[in-house]
JSON list of C-alpha atoms in Angstrom, two decimals:
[
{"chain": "A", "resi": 170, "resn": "UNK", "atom": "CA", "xyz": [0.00, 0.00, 0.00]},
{"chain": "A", "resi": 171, "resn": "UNK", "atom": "CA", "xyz": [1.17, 3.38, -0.78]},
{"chain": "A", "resi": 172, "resn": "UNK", "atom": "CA", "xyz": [0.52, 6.31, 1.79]},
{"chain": "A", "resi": 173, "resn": "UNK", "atom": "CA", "xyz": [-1.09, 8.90, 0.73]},
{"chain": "A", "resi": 174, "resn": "UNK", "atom": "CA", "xyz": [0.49, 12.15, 1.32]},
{"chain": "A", "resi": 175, "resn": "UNK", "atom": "CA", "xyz": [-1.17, 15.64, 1.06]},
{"chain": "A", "resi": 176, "resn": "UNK", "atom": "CA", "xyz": [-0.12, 16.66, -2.28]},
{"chain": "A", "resi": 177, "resn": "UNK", "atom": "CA", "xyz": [-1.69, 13.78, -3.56]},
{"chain": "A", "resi": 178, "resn": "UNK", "atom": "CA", "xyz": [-4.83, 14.51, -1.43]},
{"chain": "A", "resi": 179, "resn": "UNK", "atom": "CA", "xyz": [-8.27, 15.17, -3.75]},
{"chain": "A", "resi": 180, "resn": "UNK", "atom": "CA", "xyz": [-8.52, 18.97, -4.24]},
{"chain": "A", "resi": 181, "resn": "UNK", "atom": "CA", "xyz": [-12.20, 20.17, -4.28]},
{"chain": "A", "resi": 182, "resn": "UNK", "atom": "CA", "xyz": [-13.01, 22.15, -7.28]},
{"chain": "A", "resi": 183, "resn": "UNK", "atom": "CA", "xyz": [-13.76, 25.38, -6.70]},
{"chain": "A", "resi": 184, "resn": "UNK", "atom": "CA", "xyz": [-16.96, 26.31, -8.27]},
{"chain": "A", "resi": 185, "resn": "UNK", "atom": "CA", "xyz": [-16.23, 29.59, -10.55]},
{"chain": "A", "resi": 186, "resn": "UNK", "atom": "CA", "xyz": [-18.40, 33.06, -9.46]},
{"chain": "A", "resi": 187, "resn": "UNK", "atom": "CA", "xyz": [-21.88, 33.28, -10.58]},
{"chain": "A", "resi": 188, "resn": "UNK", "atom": "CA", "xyz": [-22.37, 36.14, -13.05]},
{"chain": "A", "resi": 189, "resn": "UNK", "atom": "CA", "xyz": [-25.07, 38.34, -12.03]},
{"chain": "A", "resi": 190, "resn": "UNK", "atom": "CA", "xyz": [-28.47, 38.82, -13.87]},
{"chain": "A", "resi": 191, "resn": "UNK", "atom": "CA", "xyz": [-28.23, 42.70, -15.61]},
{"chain": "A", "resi": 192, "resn": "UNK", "atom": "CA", "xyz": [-31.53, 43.44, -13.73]},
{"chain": "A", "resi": 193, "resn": "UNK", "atom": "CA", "xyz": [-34.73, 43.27, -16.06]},
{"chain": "A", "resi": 194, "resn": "UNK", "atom": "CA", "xyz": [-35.55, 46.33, -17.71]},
{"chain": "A", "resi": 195, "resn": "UNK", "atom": "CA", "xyz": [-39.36, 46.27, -15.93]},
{"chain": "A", "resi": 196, "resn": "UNK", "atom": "CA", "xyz": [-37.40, 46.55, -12.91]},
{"chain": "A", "resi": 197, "resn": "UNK", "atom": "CA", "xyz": [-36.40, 50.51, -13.86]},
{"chain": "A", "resi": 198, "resn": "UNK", "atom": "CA", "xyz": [-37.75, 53.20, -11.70]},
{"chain": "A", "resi": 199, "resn": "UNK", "atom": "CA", "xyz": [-41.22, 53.44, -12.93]},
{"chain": "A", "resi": 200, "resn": "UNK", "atom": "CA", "xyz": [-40.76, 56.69, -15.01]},
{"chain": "A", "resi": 201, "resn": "UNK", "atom": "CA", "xyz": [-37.16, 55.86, -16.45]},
{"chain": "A", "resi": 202, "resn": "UNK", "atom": "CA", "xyz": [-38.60, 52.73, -18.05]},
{"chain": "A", "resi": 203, "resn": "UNK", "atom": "CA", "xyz": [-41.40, 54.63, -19.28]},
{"chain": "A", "resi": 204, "resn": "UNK", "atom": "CA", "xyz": [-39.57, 56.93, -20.89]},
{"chain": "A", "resi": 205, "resn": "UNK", "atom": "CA", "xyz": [-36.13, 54.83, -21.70]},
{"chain": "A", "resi": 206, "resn": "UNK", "atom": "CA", "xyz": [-37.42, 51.97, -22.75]},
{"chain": "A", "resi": 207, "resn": "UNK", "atom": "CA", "xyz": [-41.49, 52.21, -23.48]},
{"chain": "A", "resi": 208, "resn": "UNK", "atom": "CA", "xyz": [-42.40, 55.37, -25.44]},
{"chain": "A", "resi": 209, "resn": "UNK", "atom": "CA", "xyz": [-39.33, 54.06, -27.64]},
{"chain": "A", "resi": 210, "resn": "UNK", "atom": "CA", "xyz": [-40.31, 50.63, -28.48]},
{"chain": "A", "resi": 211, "resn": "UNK", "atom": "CA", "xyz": [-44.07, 52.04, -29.01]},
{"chain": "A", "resi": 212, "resn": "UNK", "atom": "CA", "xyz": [-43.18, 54.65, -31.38]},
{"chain": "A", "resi": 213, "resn": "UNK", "atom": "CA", "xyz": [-41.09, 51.97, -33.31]},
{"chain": "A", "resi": 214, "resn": "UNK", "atom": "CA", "xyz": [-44.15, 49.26, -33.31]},
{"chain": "A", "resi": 215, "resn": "UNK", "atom": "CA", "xyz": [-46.54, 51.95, -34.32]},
{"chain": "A", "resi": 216, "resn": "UNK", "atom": "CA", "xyz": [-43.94, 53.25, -36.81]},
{"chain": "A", "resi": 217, "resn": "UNK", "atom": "CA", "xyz": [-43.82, 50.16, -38.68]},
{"chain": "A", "resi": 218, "resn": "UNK", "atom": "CA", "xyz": [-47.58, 50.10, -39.52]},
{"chain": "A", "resi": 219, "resn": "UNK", "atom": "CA", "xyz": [-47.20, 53.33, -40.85]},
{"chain": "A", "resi": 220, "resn": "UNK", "atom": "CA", "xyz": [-48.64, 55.38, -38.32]},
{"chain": "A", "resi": 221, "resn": "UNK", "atom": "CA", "xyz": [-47.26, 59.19, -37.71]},
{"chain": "A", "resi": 222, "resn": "UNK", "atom": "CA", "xyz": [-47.94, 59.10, -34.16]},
{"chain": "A", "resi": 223, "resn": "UNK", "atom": "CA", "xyz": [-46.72, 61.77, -31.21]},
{"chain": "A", "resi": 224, "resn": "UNK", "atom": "CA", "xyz": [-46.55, 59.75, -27.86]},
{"chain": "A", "resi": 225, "resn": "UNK", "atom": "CA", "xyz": [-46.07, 61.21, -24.52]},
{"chain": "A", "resi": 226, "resn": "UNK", "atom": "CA", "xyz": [-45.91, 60.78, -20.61]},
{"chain": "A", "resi": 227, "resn": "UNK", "atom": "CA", "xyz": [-48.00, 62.37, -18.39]},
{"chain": "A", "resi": 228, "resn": "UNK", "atom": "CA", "xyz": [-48.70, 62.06, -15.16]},
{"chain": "A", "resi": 229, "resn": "UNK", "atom": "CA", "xyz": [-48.98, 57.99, -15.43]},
{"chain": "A", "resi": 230, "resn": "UNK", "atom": "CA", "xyz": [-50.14, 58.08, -18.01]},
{"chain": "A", "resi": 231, "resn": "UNK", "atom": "CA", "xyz": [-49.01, 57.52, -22.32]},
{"chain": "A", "resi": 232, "resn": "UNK", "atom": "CA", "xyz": [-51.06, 59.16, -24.68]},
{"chain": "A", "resi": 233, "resn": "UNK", "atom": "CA", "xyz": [-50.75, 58.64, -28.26]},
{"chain": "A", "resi": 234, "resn": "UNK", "atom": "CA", "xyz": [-51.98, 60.66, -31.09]},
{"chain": "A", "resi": 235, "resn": "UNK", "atom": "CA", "xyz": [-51.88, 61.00, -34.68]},
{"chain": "A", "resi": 236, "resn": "UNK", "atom": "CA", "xyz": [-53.89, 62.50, -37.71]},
{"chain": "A", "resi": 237, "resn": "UNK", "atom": "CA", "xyz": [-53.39, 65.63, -36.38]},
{"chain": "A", "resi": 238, "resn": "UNK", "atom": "CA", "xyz": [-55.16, 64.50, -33.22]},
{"chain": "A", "resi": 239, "resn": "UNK", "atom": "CA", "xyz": [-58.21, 62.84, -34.93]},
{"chain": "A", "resi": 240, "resn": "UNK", "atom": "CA", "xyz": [-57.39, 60.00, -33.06]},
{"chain": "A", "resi": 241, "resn": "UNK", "atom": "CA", "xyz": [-56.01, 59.37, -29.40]},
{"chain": "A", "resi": 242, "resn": "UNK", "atom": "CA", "xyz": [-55.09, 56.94, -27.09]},
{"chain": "A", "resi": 243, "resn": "UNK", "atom": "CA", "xyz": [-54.49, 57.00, -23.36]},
{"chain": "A", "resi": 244, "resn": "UNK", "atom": "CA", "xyz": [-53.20, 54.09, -21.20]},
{"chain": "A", "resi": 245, "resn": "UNK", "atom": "CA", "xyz": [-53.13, 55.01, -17.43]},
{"chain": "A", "resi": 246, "resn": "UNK", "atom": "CA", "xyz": [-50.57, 53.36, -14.69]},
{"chain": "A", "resi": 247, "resn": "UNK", "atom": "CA", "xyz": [-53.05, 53.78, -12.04]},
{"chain": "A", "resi": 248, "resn": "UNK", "atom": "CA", "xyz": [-50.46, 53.09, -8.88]},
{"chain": "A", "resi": 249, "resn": "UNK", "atom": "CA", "xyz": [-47.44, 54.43, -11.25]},
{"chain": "A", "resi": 250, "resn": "UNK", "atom": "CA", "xyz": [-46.23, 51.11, -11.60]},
{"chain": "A", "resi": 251, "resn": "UNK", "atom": "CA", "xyz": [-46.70, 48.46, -14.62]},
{"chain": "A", "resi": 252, "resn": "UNK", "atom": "CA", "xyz": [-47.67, 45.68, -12.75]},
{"chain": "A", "resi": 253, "resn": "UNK", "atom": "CA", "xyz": [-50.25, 47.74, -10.98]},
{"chain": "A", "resi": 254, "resn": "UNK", "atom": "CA", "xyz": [-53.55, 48.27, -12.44]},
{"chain": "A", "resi": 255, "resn": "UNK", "atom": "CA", "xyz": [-53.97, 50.10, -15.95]},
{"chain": "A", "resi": 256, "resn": "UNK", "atom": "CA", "xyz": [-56.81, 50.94, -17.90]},
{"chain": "A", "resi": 257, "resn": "UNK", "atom": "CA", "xyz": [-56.64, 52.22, -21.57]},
{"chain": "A", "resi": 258, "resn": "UNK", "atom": "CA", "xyz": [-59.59, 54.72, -24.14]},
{"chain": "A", "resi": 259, "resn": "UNK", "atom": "CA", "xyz": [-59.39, 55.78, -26.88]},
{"chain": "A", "resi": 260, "resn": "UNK", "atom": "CA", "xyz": [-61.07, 58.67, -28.93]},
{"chain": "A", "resi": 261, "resn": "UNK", "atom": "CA", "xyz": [-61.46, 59.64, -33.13]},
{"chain": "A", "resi": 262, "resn": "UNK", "atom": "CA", "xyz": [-62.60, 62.57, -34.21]},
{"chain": "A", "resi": 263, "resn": "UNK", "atom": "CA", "xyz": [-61.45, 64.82, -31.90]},
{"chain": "A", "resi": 264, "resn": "UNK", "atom": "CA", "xyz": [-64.53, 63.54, -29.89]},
{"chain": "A", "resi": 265, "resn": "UNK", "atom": "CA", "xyz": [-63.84, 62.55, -25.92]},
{"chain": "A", "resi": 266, "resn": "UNK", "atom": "CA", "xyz": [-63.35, 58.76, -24.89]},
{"chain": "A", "resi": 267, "resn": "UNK", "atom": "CA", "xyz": [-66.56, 57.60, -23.53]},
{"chain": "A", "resi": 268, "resn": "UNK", "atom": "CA", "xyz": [-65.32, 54.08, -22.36]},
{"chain": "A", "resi": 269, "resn": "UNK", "atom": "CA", "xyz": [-62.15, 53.54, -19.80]},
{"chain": "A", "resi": 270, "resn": "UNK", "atom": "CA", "xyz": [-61.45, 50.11, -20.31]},
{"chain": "A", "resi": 271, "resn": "UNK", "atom": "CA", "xyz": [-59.40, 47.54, -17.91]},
{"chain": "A", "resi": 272, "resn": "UNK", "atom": "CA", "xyz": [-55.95, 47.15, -19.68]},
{"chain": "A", "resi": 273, "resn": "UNK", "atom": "CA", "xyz": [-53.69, 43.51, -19.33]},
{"chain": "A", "resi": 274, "resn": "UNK", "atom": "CA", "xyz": [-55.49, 42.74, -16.27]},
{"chain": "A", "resi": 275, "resn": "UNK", "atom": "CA", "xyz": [-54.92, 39.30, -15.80]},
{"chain": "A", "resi": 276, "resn": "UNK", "atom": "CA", "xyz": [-51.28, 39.47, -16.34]},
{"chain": "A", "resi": 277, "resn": "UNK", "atom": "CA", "xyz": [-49.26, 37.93, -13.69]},
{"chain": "A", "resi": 278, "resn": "UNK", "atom": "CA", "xyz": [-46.55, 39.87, -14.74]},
{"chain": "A", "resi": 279, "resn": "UNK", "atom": "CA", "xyz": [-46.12, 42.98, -17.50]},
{"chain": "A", "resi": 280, "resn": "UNK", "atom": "CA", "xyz": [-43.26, 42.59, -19.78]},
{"chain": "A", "resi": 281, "resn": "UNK", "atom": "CA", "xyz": [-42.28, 45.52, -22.18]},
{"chain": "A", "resi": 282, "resn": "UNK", "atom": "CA", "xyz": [-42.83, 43.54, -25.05]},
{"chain": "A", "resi": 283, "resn": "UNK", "atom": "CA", "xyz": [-46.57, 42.63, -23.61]},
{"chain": "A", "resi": 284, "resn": "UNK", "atom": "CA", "xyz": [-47.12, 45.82, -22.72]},
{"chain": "A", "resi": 285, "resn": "UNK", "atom": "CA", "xyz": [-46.46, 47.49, -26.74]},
{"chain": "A", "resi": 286, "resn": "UNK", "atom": "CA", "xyz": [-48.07, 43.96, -27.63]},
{"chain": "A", "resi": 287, "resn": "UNK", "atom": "CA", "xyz": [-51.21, 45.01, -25.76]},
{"chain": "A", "resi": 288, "resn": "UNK", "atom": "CA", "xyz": [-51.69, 48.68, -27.01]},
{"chain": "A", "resi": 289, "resn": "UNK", "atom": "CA", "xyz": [-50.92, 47.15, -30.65]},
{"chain": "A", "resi": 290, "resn": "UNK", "atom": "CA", "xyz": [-53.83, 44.51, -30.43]},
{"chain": "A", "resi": 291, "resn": "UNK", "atom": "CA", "xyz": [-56.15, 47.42, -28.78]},
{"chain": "A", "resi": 292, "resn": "UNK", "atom": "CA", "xyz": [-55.42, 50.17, -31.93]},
{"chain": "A", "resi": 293, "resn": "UNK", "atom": "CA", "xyz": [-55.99, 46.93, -34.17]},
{"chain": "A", "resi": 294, "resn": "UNK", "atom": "CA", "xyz": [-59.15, 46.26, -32.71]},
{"chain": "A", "resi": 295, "resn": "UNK", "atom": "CA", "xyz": [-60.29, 49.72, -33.53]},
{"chain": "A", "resi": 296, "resn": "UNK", "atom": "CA", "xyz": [-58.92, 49.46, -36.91]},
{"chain": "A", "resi": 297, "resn": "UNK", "atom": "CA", "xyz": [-56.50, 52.52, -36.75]},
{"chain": "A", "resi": 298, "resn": "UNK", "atom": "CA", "xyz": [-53.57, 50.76, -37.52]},
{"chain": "A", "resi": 299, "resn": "UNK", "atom": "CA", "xyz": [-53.02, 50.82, -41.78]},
{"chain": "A", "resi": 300, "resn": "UNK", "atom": "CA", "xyz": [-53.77, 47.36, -43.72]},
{"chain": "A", "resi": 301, "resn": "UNK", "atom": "CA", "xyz": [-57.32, 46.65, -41.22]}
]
């Protein structure tokens, strides 16, 4: 039998660092993702069907317009947060929403690309959005 000495002892392996997550873009302060990261990816979605469309934030709240503000969209962060609640109208004709309507409510949790996904399908529903 040979001994076994310490230099011949099993060495452990050490386990190399975790790399950290970059924290999820939802995760911004509520404003800075509204603004860095929403309005942006909106404008581009909406761009792409051809629509000339002026978005905004306003207290909690996105409003789009276009056609020279014939028609408009408003989709409210009631708590100032996205996973809060939200509720979304809509207007043509220069004419004043008559219906505030519950927006991705049963939505666990609110993604960016749900969120533009969500406002998309809405304007498509109303057939505002070109080739409807």
């Amino acid at each position: 039998m040979v001994p076994c000495s310490s230099a011949m002892a099993e060495e452990t392996p050490t386990k190399p660092a975790k790399k950290e997550k970059p924290a999820a873009i939802e995760d911004k302060p509520f404003a800075e993702f509204i603004n860095d990261a929403f309005l942006p990816a909106l404008q581009q979605a909406l761009s792409a069907k051809g629509g000339d469309v002026t978005l905004r934030f306003e207290d909690n709240t996105v409003i789009g317009e276009w056609g020279r503000g014939m028609y408009q969209f408003r989709l409210y962060f009631l708590e100032g947060d996205i996973q809060g609640p939200k509720a979304f109208v809509c207007s043509s004709g220069g004419i004043a929403p008559s219906t505030i309507e519950p927006f991705l409510g049963d939505e666990r949790k609110v993604t960016l690309d749900l969120l533009v996904f969500g406002v998309m399908q809405r304007l498509n529903g109303q057939k505002w959005l070109g080739g409807n």
